[in-house]
Amino acid sequence: KKKLAMEFLTFSASKEQSSKLVIPQVGSREADAGYDPYRLSHMNEEDYVKQGFDRETTDAYLGTIKEGLLSPNLVVDIRFPEATKMMSILDTAVINHLNETKGVTATDQMRRDIVKDATADMKKVISEYDSRAHMEKSEKILPQYQKLRGVYG
């Protein structure tokens, strides 16, 4: 089952298949879906023009995406096991901090405490996942994350 699932995901994410959804023929049913580019190969203006998109509009669209990717404020989704739990911990910490400091200037100690608490909660999530991974003979979070980031040695 795992092999079939991996083959399907590999096929679906391939340049050829993904381009059918991201750069569909103008007027086609797929054009209504609105998938954003997620591969470098989806950023080729000529591919859009060949599918019937206006060159000037395509240039503006791809330019906006490129500009956003170069922004110092860019935040990319984290994608590894338990990422949703990690983001929930972070969201909760920020919301609690904002509620606790309404009308008050936060001190450095308050900020350090938030980071300390959120870090402890995240480490607990990682530890629990890694314990399950060990028992199930699967990979721990850090190696998975490193592979996704392209820094795995």
Backbone as a chain_set.jsonl record, in Angstrom:
{"seq": "KKKLAMEFLTFSASKEQSSKLVIPQVGSREADAGYDPYRLSHMNEEDYVKQGFDRETTDAYLGTIKEGLLSPNLVVDIRFPEATKMMSILDTAVINHLNETKGVTATDQMRRDIVKDATADMKKVISEYDSRAHMEKSEKILPQYQKLRGVYG", "coords": {"N": [[0.818, -1.195, 0.0], [1.912, 1.239, 0.832], [3.88, 1.638, -1.097], [2.365, 1.89, -3.444], [0.923, 4.183, -2.793], [3.019, 6.033, -2.629], [3.939, 5.952, -5.274], [1.686, 6.999, -6.571], [1.59, 9.602, -5.464], [4.036, 10.58, -6.374], [3.613, 10.518, -9.142], [1.4, 12.307, -9.299], [2.544, 14.71, -8.429], [4.4, 15.198, -10.351], [6.107, 17.048, -12.939], [4.726, 17.059, -15.398], [2.054, 16.197, -14.784], [1.294, 17.96, -12.699], [1.436, 20.393, -13.983], [-0.771, 20.341, -15.622], [-2.839, 20.999, -13.929], [-2.013, 23.385, -12.71], [-1.32, 25.043, -14.833], [-3.591, 25.155, -16.761], [-5.467, 24.656, -19.847], [-6.919, 27.572, -21.116], [-10.288, 28.178, -20.411], [-10.9, 25.545, -19.959], [-12.228, 22.906, -17.833], [-10.482, 22.451, -15.713], [-9.328, 24.924, -15.43], [-10.942, 26.365, -13.769], [-10.306, 25.594, -11.214], [-8.037, 26.82, -9.993], [-5.277, 26.412, -9.031], [-2.306, 27.238, -7.342], [1.052, 28.031, -8.429], [3.569, 25.673, -7.559], [5.917, 24.554, -8.113], [9.14, 25.151, -9.511], [9.065, 24.851, -12.246], [6.53, 25.693, -12.859], [6.645, 28.348, -13.192], [7.148, 29.4, -15.673], [6.581, 31.688, -18.056], [6.001, 31.359, -20.804], [4.742, 28.86, -20.958], [2.214, 29.379, -19.904], [1.218, 31.21, -21.765], [1.108, 29.578, -24.044], [-1.037, 28.033, -23.295], [-3.123, 29.712, -23.634], [-3.329, 31.954, -22.019], [-3.194, 35.466, -21.353], [-0.328, 37.316, -22.137], [0.598, 39.678, -20.809], [-0.969, 39.755, -18.47], [-0.228, 37.307, -17.363], [2.496, 37.775, -16.933], [2.329, 39.763, -14.969], [1.037, 38.299, -12.93], [2.869, 36.142, -12.379], [5.044, 37.714, -11.694], [4.145, 38.948, -9.346], [4.001, 36.742, -7.664], [6.729, 35.973, -7.585], [7.798, 38.279, -6.42], [6.589, 38.171, -3.9], [7.781, 35.841, -2.909], [10.349, 36.71, -2.531], [10.15, 38.433, -0.472], [11.08, 39.791, 2.695], [9.33, 39.184, 4.663], [8.24, 36.738, 4.207], [6.549, 33.763, 4.912], [6.642, 30.392, 4.979], [4.663, 27.491, 4.658], [5.012, 25.02, 7.129], [5.917, 21.696, 6.704], [5.796, 18.815, 7.936], [5.549, 15.864, 9.956], [3.228, 16.389, 12.564], [3.136, 19.12, 12.271], [0.829, 20.67, 12.3], [0.08, 20.579, 14.98], [2.266, 21.924, 16.051], [1.973, 24.491, 14.943], [-0.43, 25.169, 16.122], [0.326, 25.336, 18.805], [2.042, 27.537, 18.643], [0.246, 29.509, 17.672], [-1.576, 29.618, 19.822], [0.117, 30.497, 21.873], [0.804, 33.066, 20.938], [-1.732, 34.32, 20.789], [-2.541, 34.161, 23.508], [-0.523, 35.72, 24.658], [-1.04, 38.222, 23.464], [-3.577, 38.735, 24.516], [-2.983, 38.828, 27.256], [-1.351, 41.033, 27.428], [-2.756, 43.255, 26.723], [-3.009, 46.648, 26.412], [-0.711, 46.928, 27.876], [2.798, 47.232, 27.987], [4.816, 44.722, 26.822], [7.324, 42.993, 28.631], [10.818, 42.104, 28.311], [11.255, 39.772, 29.734], [8.698, 38.647, 29.799], [8.4, 38.012, 27.111], [10.49, 36.161, 26.804], [9.529, 34.146, 28.486], [7.265, 33.292, 27.085], [8.423, 32.202, 24.772], [9.942, 30.2, 25.976], [7.927, 28.564, 27.141], [6.404, 27.814, 24.857], [8.378, 26.498, 23.407], [8.924, 24.351, 25.126], [6.454, 23.016, 25.005], [6.424, 22.319, 22.285], [8.678, 20.682, 22.138], [7.74, 18.558, 23.641], [5.713, 17.541, 21.971], [7.303, 16.713, 19.811], [8.913, 14.811, 21.082], [6.997, 12.898, 21.853], [6.059, 12.101, 19.325], [8.439, 11.106, 18.192], [8.896, 8.959, 19.92], [6.749, 7.27, 19.283], [7.416, 6.852, 16.614], [9.794, 5.434, 16.86], [8.846, 3.059, 17.995], [7.225, 2.184, 15.931], [9.024, 1.789, 13.998], [9.62, 3.859, 12.18], [10.641, 7.011, 10.721], [12.09, 9.628, 12.695], [11.088, 13.021, 13.585], [13.057, 15.124, 13.087], [14.989, 14.123, 11.068], [13.154, 13.811, 8.953], [12.274, 16.438, 8.554], [14.705, 17.651, 7.873], [15.233, 16.398, 5.424], [13.102, 17.378, 3.893], [13.829, 20.044, 3.796], [16.109, 19.903, 2.384], [18.587, 19.577, 3.581], [19.63, 17.301, 4.529], [22.116, 15.081, 5.52]], "CA": [[0.0, 0.0, 0.0], [2.772, 2.423, 0.914], [4.556, 1.801, -2.377], [1.375, 2.412, -4.374], [0.646, 5.563, -2.394], [4.177, 6.837, -3.023], [3.925, 6.042, -6.734], [0.621, 7.918, -6.938], [2.009, 10.955, -5.112], [5.113, 10.942, -7.295], [2.952, 10.788, -10.419], [0.575, 13.512, -9.177], [3.382, 15.891, -8.243], [5.363, 15.321, -11.45], [6.006, 18.272, -13.733], [3.707, 16.91, -16.426], [0.721, 16.144, -14.199], [1.0, 19.17, -11.935], [1.242, 21.497, -14.925], [-2.142, 20.269, -16.142], [-3.712, 21.685, -12.976], [-1.525, 24.731, -12.422], [-1.332, 25.811, -16.083], [-4.547, 24.472, -17.629], [-5.925, 25.348, -21.055], [-7.935, 28.579, -20.82], [-11.632, 27.726, -20.75], [-11.112, 24.15, -19.581], [-12.787, 22.693, -16.501], [-9.385, 22.574, -14.748], [-9.003, 26.342, -15.249], [-11.776, 26.894, -12.689], [-9.807, 25.133, -9.913], [-7.193, 27.858, -9.434], [-4.102, 25.947, -8.296], [-1.144, 28.131, -7.386], [2.324, 27.366, -8.765], [4.32, 25.157, -6.412], [7.191, 24.047, -8.632], [9.837, 26.128, -10.336], [8.622, 24.675, -13.624], [5.252, 26.38, -13.03], [6.906, 29.796, -13.278], [7.567, 29.718, -17.04], [5.545, 32.497, -18.699], [5.647, 30.801, -22.124], [3.805, 27.752, -20.772], [0.893, 29.971, -19.71], [0.814, 31.793, -23.043], [0.743, 28.446, -24.913], [-2.334, 27.515, -22.861], [-4.146, 30.712, -23.936], [-3.338, 33.067, -21.08], [-2.657, 36.733, -21.837], [1.079, 37.473, -21.724], [0.759, 40.766, -19.847], [-1.578, 39.311, -17.209], [0.631, 36.238, -16.842], [3.713, 38.41, -16.441], [1.982, 40.422, -13.698], [0.737, 37.234, -11.971], [4.111, 35.484, -11.967], [5.864, 38.738, -11.045], [3.637, 39.116, -7.984], [4.428, 35.554, -6.899], [8.171, 36.084, -7.367], [8.015, 39.371, -5.466], [6.216, 37.659, -2.589], [8.774, 34.86, -2.466], [11.574, 37.413, -2.157], [9.852, 39.321, 0.638], [11.673, 39.408, 3.981], [8.223, 38.773, 5.535], [7.728, 35.468, 3.712], [6.386, 32.639, 5.826], [6.3, 29.211, 4.204], [4.045, 26.432, 5.459], [5.874, 23.939, 7.566], [5.312, 20.439, 6.274], [6.384, 17.619, 8.502], [4.584, 15.323, 10.915], [2.876, 17.185, 13.744], [3.234, 20.554, 11.971], [-0.416, 21.311, 12.727], [0.168, 20.755, 16.439], [3.277, 22.957, 16.308], [1.382, 25.791, 14.623], [-1.443, 25.423, 17.142], [1.058, 25.795, 19.992], [2.504, 28.899, 18.361], [-0.936, 30.375, 17.623], [-2.09, 29.772, 21.187], [1.065, 31.337, 22.622], [0.676, 34.459, 20.47], [-3.043, 34.833, 21.223], [-2.496, 34.357, 24.964], [0.345, 36.873, 24.924], [-1.749, 39.447, 23.093], [-4.652, 38.948, 25.495], [-2.409, 39.161, 28.562], [-0.622, 42.303, 27.396], [-3.621, 44.332, 26.222], [-2.811, 47.908, 27.116], [0.52, 46.863, 28.665], [3.991, 46.957, 27.19], [5.42, 43.447, 27.223], [8.732, 43.06, 29.02], [11.667, 41.068, 27.721], [11.032, 38.531, 30.482], [7.432, 38.079, 29.325], [8.672, 37.421, 25.799], [11.302, 34.956, 27.023], [8.658, 33.122, 29.064], [6.426, 32.758, 26.003], [9.276, 31.343, 23.946], [10.295, 29.039, 26.799], [6.748, 27.694, 27.262], [6.083, 27.258, 23.539], [9.44, 25.55, 23.083], [8.701, 23.146, 25.944], [5.293, 22.306, 24.444], [6.822, 21.748, 20.994], [9.587, 19.561, 22.416], [6.903, 17.446, 24.108], [5.08, 16.977, 20.771], [8.362, 16.02, 19.061], [9.306, 13.635, 21.862], [5.924, 11.897, 21.747], [6.077, 11.57, 17.958], [9.648, 10.298, 18.021], [8.702, 7.703, 20.655], [5.879, 6.432, 18.447], [8.171, 6.502, 15.398], [10.737, 4.378, 17.243], [8.085, 1.825, 18.186], [6.681, 1.774, 14.636], [10.181, 1.682, 13.101], [9.593, 4.884, 11.146], [11.634, 8.059, 10.917], [11.805, 10.695, 13.64], [10.745, 14.295, 12.943], [14.199, 15.907, 12.601], [15.467, 13.677, 9.751], [12.137, 14.1, 7.938], [12.322, 17.875, 8.305], [15.951, 17.938, 7.16], [15.067, 15.958, 4.041], [12.206, 18.326, 3.237], [14.557, 21.308, 3.614], [17.28, 19.658, 1.539], [19.825, 19.703, 4.365], [19.909, 16.014, 5.134], [23.45, 14.647, 5.14]], "C": [[0.86, 1.256, 0.0], [3.45, 2.7, -0.417], [3.595, 2.388, -3.407], [1.048, 3.871, -4.067], [1.789, 6.48, -2.827], [4.23, 7.007, -4.535], [2.86, 7.029, -7.205], [1.028, 9.364, -6.653], [3.115, 11.459, -6.033], [4.541, 11.315, -8.657], [2.198, 12.118, -10.36], [1.401, 14.785, -9.089], [4.38, 16.096, -9.374], [5.113, 16.605, -12.239], [4.841, 18.176, -14.711], [2.304, 16.964, -15.837], [0.363, 17.429, -13.464], [0.748, 20.356, -12.855], [-0.158, 21.503, -15.508], [-3.12, 20.992, -15.217], [-3.308, 23.136, -12.75], [-1.578, 25.625, -13.665], [-2.291, 25.127, -17.065], [-4.852, 25.286, -18.882], [-7.012, 26.337, -20.648], [-9.287, 28.044, -21.274], [-11.921, 26.29, -20.371], [-11.708, 24.07, -18.173], [-11.716, 22.886, -15.424], [-9.052, 24.04, -14.466], [-9.812, 26.974, -14.12], [-11.225, 26.572, -11.301], [-8.901, 26.161, -9.241], [-6.041, 27.383, -8.578], [-2.955, 26.943, -8.448], [0.097, 27.351, -7.779], [3.023, 26.891, -7.494], [5.602, 24.471, -6.831], [7.833, 25.166, -9.433], [9.363, 26.05, -11.781], [7.277, 25.355, -13.89], [5.437, 27.883, -13.229], [7.349, 30.234, -14.673], [6.415, 30.416, -17.774], [5.078, 31.902, -20.025], [4.648, 29.651, -22.017], [2.371, 28.262, -20.604], [0.361, 30.528, -21.031], [0.378, 30.69, -24.011], [-0.632, 27.884, -24.557], [-3.455, 28.544, -23.035], [-4.239, 31.873, -22.972], [-2.695, 34.293, -21.714], [-1.246, 36.944, -21.277], [1.236, 38.536, -20.634], [0.196, 40.382, -18.472], [-0.727, 38.235, -16.551], [1.903, 36.815, -16.25], [3.45, 39.072, -15.085], [1.747, 39.38, -12.6], [2.016, 36.587, -11.458], [5.049, 36.459, -11.262], [5.451, 38.958, -9.593], [4.071, 37.937, -7.104], [5.918, 35.641, -6.581], [8.494, 37.156, -6.345], [7.694, 38.909, -4.047], [7.231, 36.687, -2.035], [10.082, 35.51, -2.029], [11.379, 38.334, -0.957], [10.542, 38.855, 1.919], [10.597, 38.941, 4.975], [7.619, 37.438, 5.126], [7.672, 34.433, 4.823], [5.897, 31.468, 4.987], [5.676, 28.183, 5.14], [5.099, 25.424, 5.883], [5.17, 22.632, 7.247], [6.138, 19.266, 6.784], [5.378, 17.088, 9.513], [4.438, 16.236, 12.127], [2.984, 18.695, 13.504], [1.99, 21.292, 12.443], [-0.405, 21.552, 14.234], [1.15, 21.871, 16.783], [2.694, 24.356, 16.049], [0.31, 26.159, 15.642], [-0.796, 25.934, 18.432], [1.495, 27.244, 19.811], [1.332, 29.878, 18.342], [-1.47, 30.66, 19.025], [-1.183, 30.684, 22.009], [0.928, 32.806, 22.23], [-0.643, 35.061, 20.953], [-3.059, 35.102, 22.723], [-1.651, 35.571, 25.324], [-0.374, 38.179, 24.608], [-2.871, 39.758, 24.073], [-4.116, 39.394, 26.843], [-1.751, 40.546, 28.58], [-1.45, 43.447, 26.82], [-3.417, 45.581, 27.057], [-1.549, 47.956, 27.955], [1.685, 46.607, 27.716], [4.644, 45.683, 27.715], [6.89, 43.649, 27.571], [9.512, 41.969, 28.295], [11.46, 39.732, 28.42], [9.736, 37.862, 30.05], [7.642, 37.375, 27.984], [9.491, 36.133, 25.935], [10.459, 33.816, 27.58], [7.77, 32.489, 27.997], [7.227, 31.785, 25.152], [9.618, 30.067, 24.707], [9.128, 28.057, 26.876], [6.397, 27.035, 25.929], [7.118, 26.219, 23.131], [9.263, 24.245, 23.85], [7.533, 22.331, 25.388], [5.652, 21.637, 23.117], [7.761, 20.553, 21.191], [8.812, 18.336, 22.888], [6.24, 16.762, 22.907], [6.102, 16.158, 19.983], [8.751, 14.731, 19.77], [8.26, 12.527, 21.758], [5.897, 11.274, 20.351], [7.272, 10.643, 17.761], [9.551, 8.967, 18.759], [7.829, 6.745, 19.858], [6.633, 5.964, 17.209], [9.142, 5.373, 15.697], [10.013, 3.039, 17.364], [7.56, 1.284, 16.851], [7.777, 1.607, 13.577], [10.068, 2.632, 11.905], [10.545, 6.011, 11.552], [11.168, 9.125, 11.912], [11.576, 12.005, 12.878], [11.962, 14.996, 12.35], [14.727, 15.41, 11.251], [14.45, 13.943, 8.634], [12.177, 15.571, 7.553], [13.582, 18.241, 7.508], [15.851, 17.527, 5.689], [14.184, 16.94, 3.267], [12.904, 19.645, 2.934], [15.802, 21.132, 2.745], [18.599, 19.785, 2.266], [20.229, 18.388, 4.992], [21.236, 15.475, 4.62], [23.605, 13.216, 4.823]], "O": [[0.587, 2.212, -0.726], [3.581, 3.854, -0.825], [3.969, 3.286, -4.161], [0.914, 4.69, -4.975], [1.552, 7.577, -3.334], [4.534, 8.094, -5.025], [3.097, 7.806, -8.13], [0.836, 10.246, -7.491], [3.124, 12.627, -6.423], [4.943, 12.314, -9.253], [2.333, 12.955, -11.253], [1.003, 15.824, -9.616], [5.132, 17.07, -9.36], [4.019, 17.167, -12.196], [4.055, 19.116, -14.834], [1.452, 17.7, -16.336], [-0.753, 17.929, -13.596], [-0.064, 21.226, -12.541], [-0.679, 22.564, -15.853], [-4.122, 21.537, -15.679], [-4.163, 24.012, -12.615], [-1.85, 26.821, -13.561], [-1.857, 24.585, -18.081], [-4.526, 26.471, -18.956], [-7.93, 25.977, -19.91], [-9.419, 27.523, -22.381], [-13.068, 25.851, -20.45], [-11.692, 25.046, -17.423], [-12.0, 23.419, -14.351], [-8.553, 24.366, -13.389], [-9.415, 28.003, -13.573], [-11.622, 27.197, -10.318], [-8.992, 26.353, -8.029], [-5.842, 27.911, -7.484], [-2.674, 27.424, -9.546], [0.198, 26.156, -7.504], [3.068, 27.601, -6.489], [6.296, 23.875, -6.006], [7.14, 26.03, -9.971], [9.271, 27.071, -12.463], [6.925, 25.571, -15.05], [4.457, 28.605, -13.417], [7.875, 31.336, -14.832], [5.396, 29.793, -18.074], [3.887, 31.937, -20.335], [3.8, 29.487, -22.894], [1.428, 27.648, -21.104], [-0.807, 30.338, -21.368], [-0.615, 30.849, -24.721], [-1.315, 27.323, -25.414], [-4.594, 28.297, -22.642], [-5.143, 32.7, -23.092], [-1.766, 34.175, -22.513], [-1.013, 36.767, -20.081], [1.934, 38.312, -19.646], [0.813, 40.653, -17.442], [-0.526, 38.245, -15.337], [2.341, 36.391, -15.181], [4.258, 38.952, -14.164], [2.203, 39.556, -11.47], [2.228, 36.492, -10.25], [5.768, 36.075, -10.339], [6.298, 39.133, -8.718], [4.456, 38.119, -5.949], [6.326, 35.412, -5.443], [9.367, 36.967, -5.497], [8.428, 39.213, -3.107], [7.519, 36.694, -0.838], [10.836, 34.93, -1.247], [12.335, 38.946, -0.48], [10.585, 37.656, 2.198], [10.924, 38.367, 6.014], [6.579, 37.048, 5.657], [8.629, 34.255, 5.576], [4.846, 31.553, 4.353], [6.113, 28.025, 6.28], [5.961, 25.03, 5.098], [3.973, 22.483, 7.492], [7.064, 18.801, 6.119], [4.446, 17.801, 9.886], [5.418, 16.78, 12.637], [2.927, 19.469, 14.46], [2.084, 22.417, 12.932], [-0.831, 22.608, 14.703], [0.904, 22.666, 17.691], [2.898, 25.28, 16.836], [0.157, 27.331, 15.987], [-1.311, 26.852, 19.071], [1.337, 28.071, 20.71], [1.415, 30.957, 18.93], [-1.775, 31.803, 19.366], [-1.662, 31.541, 22.751], [0.936, 33.686, 23.091], [-0.668, 36.18, 21.465], [-3.534, 36.149, 23.163], [-2.024, 36.358, 26.194], [-0.324, 39.129, 25.39], [-3.091, 40.919, 24.42], [-4.718, 40.239, 27.505], [-1.616, 41.155, 29.641], [-0.904, 44.492, 26.467], [-3.629, 45.569, 28.269], [-1.33, 48.928, 28.678], [1.557, 45.849, 26.755], [4.979, 45.579, 28.895], [7.607, 44.382, 26.89], [8.934, 41.034, 27.741], [11.486, 38.681, 27.779], [9.678, 36.637, 29.946], [7.125, 36.282, 27.755], [9.215, 35.139, 25.263], [10.642, 32.659, 27.2], [7.55, 31.278, 28.011], [6.769, 30.683, 24.848], [9.586, 28.975, 24.139], [9.316, 26.853, 26.696], [6.125, 25.836, 25.879], [6.772, 25.178, 22.572], [9.434, 23.162, 23.29], [7.609, 21.104, 25.309], [5.228, 20.512, 22.856], [7.649, 19.543, 20.497], [9.181, 17.205, 22.571], [6.21, 15.534, 22.837], [5.809, 15.047, 19.541], [8.901, 13.685, 19.138], [8.603, 11.357, 21.594], [5.732, 10.062, 20.211], [7.137, 9.539, 17.234], [10.066, 7.956, 18.282], [8.125, 5.554, 19.766], [6.504, 4.81, 16.8], [9.302, 4.457, 14.889], [10.506, 2.013, 16.894], [7.462, 0.071, 16.665], [7.494, 1.321, 12.414], [10.376, 2.263, 10.772], [11.174, 5.953, 12.609], [9.988, 9.472, 11.955], [11.838, 12.088, 11.678], [11.904, 15.429, 11.199], [14.9, 16.229, 10.348], [14.831, 14.26, 7.507], [12.121, 15.914, 6.372], [13.522, 19.047, 6.58], [16.337, 18.239, 4.811], [14.486, 17.288, 2.126], [12.607, 20.291, 1.929], [16.47, 22.111, 2.411], [19.625, 20.068, 1.647], [21.074, 18.356, 5.886], [21.455, 15.419, 3.41], [24.705, 12.773, 4.493]]}, "num_chains": 1, "name": "protein.A"}
